Amino acid sequence: QVQLVESGGGSVQAGGSLRLSCAAFGHTYSYYYMGWFRQAPGKEREGVAAIGSDDSTTYADSVKGRFTISQDNAKNTLYLQMNSLKPEDTAMYYCAAGSRPTVVLGLLRPSDFAYWGQGTQVTISS
């Protein structure tokens, strides 16, 4: 089993920055890629960014150029640096990990991720 614990959420004004962290515990050898997803009230969960074991990355169009995903394998920690935040970035942000061999990370499909954290709230005010 893998446990994922997010931190770093909060409330900031538009144009500000936040850095989310996701610490992984347990059988961390069980997954090959990780990602960040978000879900706003009344909306479906959507992929934000993902990173492979080779540090290849993919981003949703809505966050390209503003968000950066990275990982520290020695610390079993995933990060999401979020800059130039907008009110539409307001959502619960979830960390996820998966191990599907034929995954196409660029699709950012929640169904490709088997392990999920509890989420951290990000609120951006205008």
PDB file of N, CA and C in Angstrom, residues 8-68:
ATOM      1  N   GLY A   8       0.632  22.299   2.005  1.00  0.00           N
ATOM      2  CA  GLY A   8       1.018  23.507   1.299  1.00  0.00           C
ATOM      3  C   GLY A   8      -0.117  24.332   0.732  1.00  0.00           C
ATOM      4  N   GLY A   9      -1.336  23.836   0.846  1.00  0.00           N
ATOM      5  CA  GLY A   9      -2.457  24.613   0.345  1.00  0.00           C
ATOM      6  C   GLY A   9      -2.696  25.843   1.208  1.00  0.00           C
ATOM      7  N   GLY A  10      -3.551  26.717   0.730  1.00  0.00           N
ATOM      8  CA  GLY A  10      -3.869  27.918   1.493  1.00  0.00           C
ATOM      9  C   GLY A  10      -4.641  28.904   0.655  1.00  0.00           C
ATOM     10  N   SER A  11      -4.741  30.123   1.168  1.00  0.00           N
ATOM     11  CA  SER A  11      -5.464  31.196   0.481  1.00  0.00           C
ATOM     12  C   SER A  11      -4.495  32.302   0.115  1.00  0.00           C
ATOM     13  N   VAL A  12      -4.484  32.678  -1.145  1.00  0.00           N
ATOM     14  CA  VAL A  12      -3.626  33.772  -1.605  1.00  0.00           C
ATOM     15  C   VAL A  12      -4.411  34.617  -2.603  1.00  0.00           C
ATOM     16  N   GLN A  13      -3.895  35.786  -2.862  1.00  0.00           N
ATOM     17  CA  GLN A  13      -4.523  36.648  -3.850  1.00  0.00           C
ATOM     18  C   GLN A  13      -4.065  36.266  -5.252  1.00  0.00           C
ATOM     19  N   ALA A  14      -4.860  36.645  -6.212  1.00  0.00           N
ATOM     20  CA  ALA A  14      -4.505  36.397  -7.612  1.00  0.00           C
ATOM     21  C   ALA A  14      -3.136  36.997  -7.910  1.00  0.00           C
ATOM     22  N   GLY A  15      -2.366  36.240  -8.666  1.00  0.00           N
ATOM     23  CA  GLY A  15      -1.008  36.648  -8.988  1.00  0.00           C
ATOM     24  C   GLY A  15       0.035  36.095  -8.038  1.00  0.00           C
ATOM     25  N   GLY A  16      -0.429  35.542  -6.942  1.00  0.00           N
ATOM     26  CA  GLY A  16       0.476  34.991  -5.947  1.00  0.00           C
ATOM     27  C   GLY A  16       0.949  33.588  -6.294  1.00  0.00           C
ATOM     28  N   SER A  17       1.693  33.003  -5.359  1.00  0.00           N
ATOM     29  CA  SER A  17       2.280  31.679  -5.571  1.00  0.00           C
ATOM     30  C   SER A  17       2.034  30.787  -4.364  1.00  0.00           C
ATOM     31  N   LEU A  18       2.000  29.503  -4.632  1.00  0.00           N
ATOM     32  CA  LEU A  18       1.950  28.481  -3.598  1.00  0.00           C
ATOM     33  C   LEU A  18       2.767  27.291  -4.051  1.00  0.00           C
ATOM     34  N   ARG A  19       3.291  26.554  -3.094  1.00  0.00           N
ATOM     35  CA  ARG A  19       4.005  25.323  -3.400  1.00  0.00           C
ATOM     36  C   ARG A  19       3.362  24.184  -2.634  1.00  0.00           C
ATOM     37  N   LEU A  20       2.817  23.244  -3.365  1.00  0.00           N
ATOM     38  CA  LEU A  20       2.229  22.064  -2.761  1.00  0.00           C
ATOM     39  C   LEU A  20       3.273  20.964  -2.658  1.00  0.00           C
ATOM     40  N   SER A  21       3.174  20.187  -1.594  1.00  0.00           N
ATOM     41  CA  SER A  21       4.034  19.033  -1.411  1.00  0.00           C
ATOM     42  C   SER A  21       3.182  17.793  -1.197  1.00  0.00           C
ATOM     43  N   CYS A  22       3.718  16.656  -1.575  1.00  0.00           N
ATOM     44  CA  CYS A  22       3.033  15.382  -1.382  1.00  0.00           C
ATOM     45  C   CYS A  22       4.073  14.360  -0.939  1.00  0.00           C
ATOM     46  N   ALA A  23       3.971  13.934   0.306  1.00  0.00           N
ATOM     47  CA  ALA A  23       4.896  12.943   0.836  1.00  0.00           C
ATOM     48  C   ALA A  23       4.292  11.555   0.670  1.00  0.00           C
ATOM     49  N   ALA A  24       5.103  10.632   0.190  1.00  0.00           N
ATOM     50  CA  ALA A  24       4.656   9.257  -0.033  1.00  0.00           C
ATOM     51  C   ALA A  24       5.248   8.344   1.025  1.00  0.00           C
ATOM     52  N   PHE A  25       4.412   7.446   1.528  1.00  0.00           N
ATOM     53  CA  PHE A  25       4.828   6.490   2.544  1.00  0.00           C
ATOM     54  C   PHE A  25       4.384   5.089   2.130  1.00  0.00           C
ATOM     55  N   GLY A  26       5.084   4.114   2.676  1.00  0.00           N
ATOM     56  CA  GLY A  26       4.699   2.735   2.417  1.00  0.00           C
ATOM     57  C   GLY A  26       5.483   2.149   1.258  1.00  0.00           C
ATOM     58  N   HIS A  27       4.809   1.403   0.409  1.00  0.00           N
ATOM     59  CA  HIS A  27       5.454   0.704  -0.692  1.00  0.00           C
ATOM     60  C   HIS A  27       5.681   1.641  -1.878  1.00  0.00           C
ATOM     61  N   THR A  28       6.617   2.555  -1.700  1.00  0.00           N
ATOM     62  CA  THR A  28       6.834   3.586  -2.718  1.00  0.00           C
ATOM     63  C   THR A  28       7.423   3.023  -4.010  1.00  0.00           C
ATOM     64  N   TYR A  29       7.851   1.765  -3.965  1.00  0.00           N
ATOM     65  CA  TYR A  29       8.342   1.129  -5.184  1.00  0.00           C
ATOM     66  C   TYR A  29       7.196   0.646  -6.061  1.00  0.00           C
ATOM     67  N   SER A  30       5.964   0.804  -5.554  1.00  0.00           N
ATOM     68  CA  SER A  30       4.788   0.256  -6.240  1.00  0.00           C
ATOM     69  C   SER A  30       4.296   1.129  -7.390  1.00  0.00           C
ATOM     70  N   TYR A  31       4.789   2.349  -7.506  1.00  0.00           N
ATOM     71  CA  TYR A  31       4.277   3.217  -8.557  1.00  0.00           C
ATOM     72  C   TYR A  31       5.420   3.749  -9.418  1.00  0.00           C
ATOM     73  N   TYR A  32       5.069   4.117 -10.641  1.00  0.00           N
ATOM     74  CA  TYR A  32       6.066   4.574 -11.598  1.00  0.00           C
ATOM     75  C   TYR A  32       5.900   6.037 -11.984  1.00  0.00           C
ATOM     76  N   TYR A  33       4.754   6.593 -11.697  1.00  0.00           N
ATOM     77  CA  TYR A  33       4.519   7.980 -12.068  1.00  0.00           C
ATOM     78  C   TYR A  33       3.598   8.607 -11.028  1.00  0.00           C
ATOM     79  N   MET A  34       3.611   9.921 -10.972  1.00  0.00           N
ATOM     80  CA  MET A  34       2.790  10.665 -10.011  1.00  0.00           C
ATOM     81  C   MET A  34       2.173  11.867 -10.690  1.00  0.00           C
ATOM     82  N   GLY A  35       1.159  12.402 -10.077  1.00  0.00           N
ATOM     83  CA  GLY A  35       0.497  13.547 -10.683  1.00  0.00           C
ATOM     84  C   GLY A  35      -0.274  14.367  -9.669  1.00  0.00           C
ATOM     85  N   TRP A  36      -0.705  15.520 -10.134  1.00  0.00           N
ATOM     86  CA  TRP A  36      -1.578  16.401  -9.359  1.00  0.00           C
ATOM     87  C   TRP A  36      -2.889  16.565 -10.119  1.00  0.00           C
ATOM     88  N   PHE A  37      -3.962  16.480  -9.363  1.00  0.00           N
ATOM     89  CA  PHE A  37      -5.291  16.700  -9.903  1.00  0.00           C
ATOM     90  C   PHE A  37      -5.982  17.743  -9.045  1.00  0.00           C
ATOM     91  N   ARG A  38      -7.066  18.311  -9.557  1.00  0.00           N
ATOM     92  CA  ARG A  38      -7.827  19.269  -8.768  1.00  0.00           C
ATOM     93  C   ARG A  38      -9.313  19.114  -9.067  1.00  0.00           C
ATOM     94  N   GLN A  39     -10.092  19.497  -8.081  1.00  0.00           N
ATOM     95  CA  GLN A  39     -11.536  19.418  -8.238  1.00  0.00           C
ATOM     96  C   GLN A  39     -12.189  20.610  -7.562  1.00  0.00           C
ATOM     97  N   ALA A  40     -12.885  21.394  -8.353  1.00  0.00           N
ATOM     98  CA  ALA A  40     -13.629  22.532  -7.834  1.00  0.00           C
ATOM     99  C   ALA A  40     -15.062  22.088  -7.544  1.00  0.00           C
ATOM    100  N   PRO A  41     -15.752  22.782  -6.657  1.00  0.00           N
ATOM    101  CA  PRO A  41     -17.128  22.409  -6.329  1.00  0.00           C
ATOM    102  C   PRO A  41     -18.010  22.340  -7.570  1.00  0.00           C
ATOM    103  N   GLY A  42     -18.712  21.236  -7.719  1.00  0.00           N
ATOM    104  CA  GLY A  42     -19.625  21.071  -8.837  1.00  0.00           C
ATOM    105  C   GLY A  42     -18.974  20.691 -10.150  1.00  0.00           C
ATOM    106  N   LYS A  43     -17.657  20.475 -10.115  1.00  0.00           N
ATOM    107  CA  LYS A  43     -16.941  20.134 -11.348  1.00  0.00           C
ATOM    108  C   LYS A  43     -16.270  18.775 -11.203  1.00  0.00           C
ATOM    109  N   GLU A  44     -15.923  18.191 -12.335  1.00  0.00           N
ATOM    110  CA  GLU A  44     -15.226  16.915 -12.328  1.00  0.00           C
ATOM    111  C   GLU A  44     -13.755  17.122 -11.951  1.00  0.00           C
ATOM    112  N   ARG A  45     -13.165  16.046 -11.456  1.00  0.00           N
ATOM    113  CA  ARG A  45     -11.744  16.096 -11.161  1.00  0.00           C
ATOM    114  C   ARG A  45     -10.967  16.200 -12.467  1.00  0.00           C
ATOM    115  N   GLU A  46     -10.003  17.090 -12.497  1.00  0.00           N
ATOM    116  CA  GLU A  46      -9.227  17.279 -13.714  1.00  0.00           C
ATOM    117  C   GLU A  46      -7.737  17.169 -13.421  1.00  0.00           C
ATOM    118  N   GLY A  47      -7.004  16.676 -14.420  1.00  0.00           N
ATOM    119  CA  GLY A  47      -5.571  16.555 -14.283  1.00  0.00           C
ATOM    120  C   GLY A  47      -4.886  17.901 -14.420  1.00  0.00           C
ATOM    121  N   VAL A  48      -3.886  18.116 -13.601  1.00  0.00           N
ATOM    122  CA  VAL A  48      -3.127  19.358 -13.626  1.00  0.00           C
ATOM    123  C   VAL A  48      -1.745  19.125 -14.221  1.00  0.00           C
ATOM    124  N   ALA A  49      -1.046  18.128 -13.695  1.00  0.00           N
ATOM    125  CA  ALA A  49       0.310  17.830 -14.156  1.00  0.00           C
ATOM    126  C   ALA A  49       0.683  16.428 -13.713  1.00  0.00           C
ATOM    127  N   ALA A  50       1.641  15.844 -14.424  1.00  0.00           N
ATOM    128  CA  ALA A  50       2.125  14.516 -14.058  1.00  0.00           C
ATOM    129  C   ALA A  50       3.605  14.424 -14.372  1.00  0.00           C
ATOM    130  N   ILE A  51       4.261  13.481 -13.693  1.00  0.00           N
ATOM    131  CA  ILE A  51       5.694  13.293 -13.883  1.00  0.00           C
ATOM    132  C   ILE A  51       6.010  11.809 -13.849  1.00  0.00           C
ATOM    133  N   GLY A  52       6.869  11.376 -14.763  1.00  0.00           N
ATOM    134  CA  GLY A  52       7.253   9.979 -14.813  1.00  0.00           C
ATOM    135  C   GLY A  52       8.505   9.701 -14.009  1.00  0.00           C
ATOM    136  N   SER A  53       8.861   8.419 -13.943  1.00  0.00           N
ATOM    137  CA  SER A  53      10.054   8.027 -13.203  1.00  0.00           C
ATOM    138  C   SER A  53      11.319   8.576 -13.844  1.00  0.00           C
ATOM    139  N   ASP A  54      11.228   8.933 -15.145  1.00  0.00           N
ATOM    140  CA  ASP A  54      12.374   9.529 -15.848  1.00  0.00           C
ATOM    141  C   ASP A  54      12.340  11.055 -15.797  1.00  0.00           C
ATOM    142  N   ASP A  55      11.452  11.593 -14.948  1.00  0.00           N
ATOM    143  CA  ASP A  55      11.277  13.039 -14.784  1.00  0.00           C
ATOM    144  C   ASP A  55      10.649  13.717 -15.993  1.00  0.00           C
ATOM    145  N   SER A  56      10.097  12.948 -16.905  1.00  0.00           N
ATOM    146  CA  SER A  56       9.315  13.550 -17.986  1.00  0.00           C
ATOM    147  C   SER A  56       8.045  14.142 -17.385  1.00  0.00           C
ATOM    148  N   THR A  57       7.624  15.275 -17.926  1.00  0.00           N
ATOM    149  CA  THR A  57       6.474  15.965 -17.342  1.00  0.00           C
ATOM    150  C   THR A  57       5.421  16.282 -18.395  1.00  0.00           C
ATOM    151  N   THR A  58       4.199  16.461 -17.920  1.00  0.00           N
ATOM    152  CA  THR A  58       3.115  16.873 -18.785  1.00  0.00           C
ATOM    153  C   THR A  58       2.202  17.783 -17.991  1.00  0.00           C
ATOM    154  N   TYR A  59       1.573  18.736 -18.670  1.00  0.00           N
ATOM    155  CA  TYR A  59       0.742  19.723 -17.990  1.00  0.00           C
ATOM    156  C   TYR A  59      -0.576  19.925 -18.735  1.00  0.00           C
ATOM    157  N   ALA A  60      -1.585  20.264 -17.983  1.00  0.00           N
ATOM    158  CA  ALA A  60      -2.828  20.708 -18.596  1.00  0.00           C
ATOM    159  C   ALA A  60      -2.579  22.068 -19.244  1.00  0.00           C
ATOM    160  N   ASP A  61      -3.257  22.326 -20.334  1.00  0.00           N
ATOM    161  CA  ASP A  61      -3.061  23.590 -21.049  1.00  0.00           C
ATOM    162  C   ASP A  61      -3.321  24.791 -20.140  1.00  0.00           C
ATOM    163  N   SER A  62      -4.247  24.649 -19.231  1.00  0.00           N
ATOM    164  CA  SER A  62      -4.652  25.762 -18.382  1.00  0.00           C
ATOM    165  C   SER A  62      -3.571  26.200 -17.397  1.00  0.00           C
ATOM    166  N   VAL A  63      -2.563  25.356 -17.174  1.00  0.00           N
ATOM    167  CA  VAL A  63      -1.530  25.700 -16.198  1.00  0.00           C
ATOM    168  C   VAL A  63      -0.138  25.778 -16.799  1.00  0.00           C
ATOM    169  N   LYS A  64      -0.015  25.476 -18.079  1.00  0.00           N
ATOM    170  CA  LYS A  64       1.298  25.520 -18.718  1.00  0.00           C
ATOM    171  C   LYS A  64       1.915  26.902 -18.592  1.00  0.00           C
ATOM    172  N   GLY A  65       3.192  26.902 -18.229  1.00  0.00           N
ATOM    173  CA  GLY A  65       3.891  28.168 -18.070  1.00  0.00           C
ATOM    174  C   GLY A  65       3.719  28.797 -16.700  1.00  0.00           C
ATOM    175  N   ARG A  66       2.791  28.286 -15.911  1.00  0.00           N
ATOM    176  CA  ARG A  66       2.558  28.833 -14.569  1.00  0.00           C
ATOM    177  C   ARG A  66       2.881  27.827 -13.465  1.00  0.00           C
ATOM    178  N   PHE A  67       2.619  26.552 -13.715  1.00  0.00           N
ATOM    179  CA  PHE A  67       2.865  25.508 -12.718  1.00  0.00           C
ATOM    180  C   PHE A  67       4.056  24.660 -13.123  1.00  0.00           C
ATOM    181  N   THR A  68       4.767  24.159 -12.121  1.00  0.00           N
ATOM    182  CA  THR A  68       5.892  23.259 -12.359  1.00  0.00           C
ATOM    183  C   THR A  68       5.802  22.077 -11.411  1.00  0.00           C
TER     184      THR A  68
END
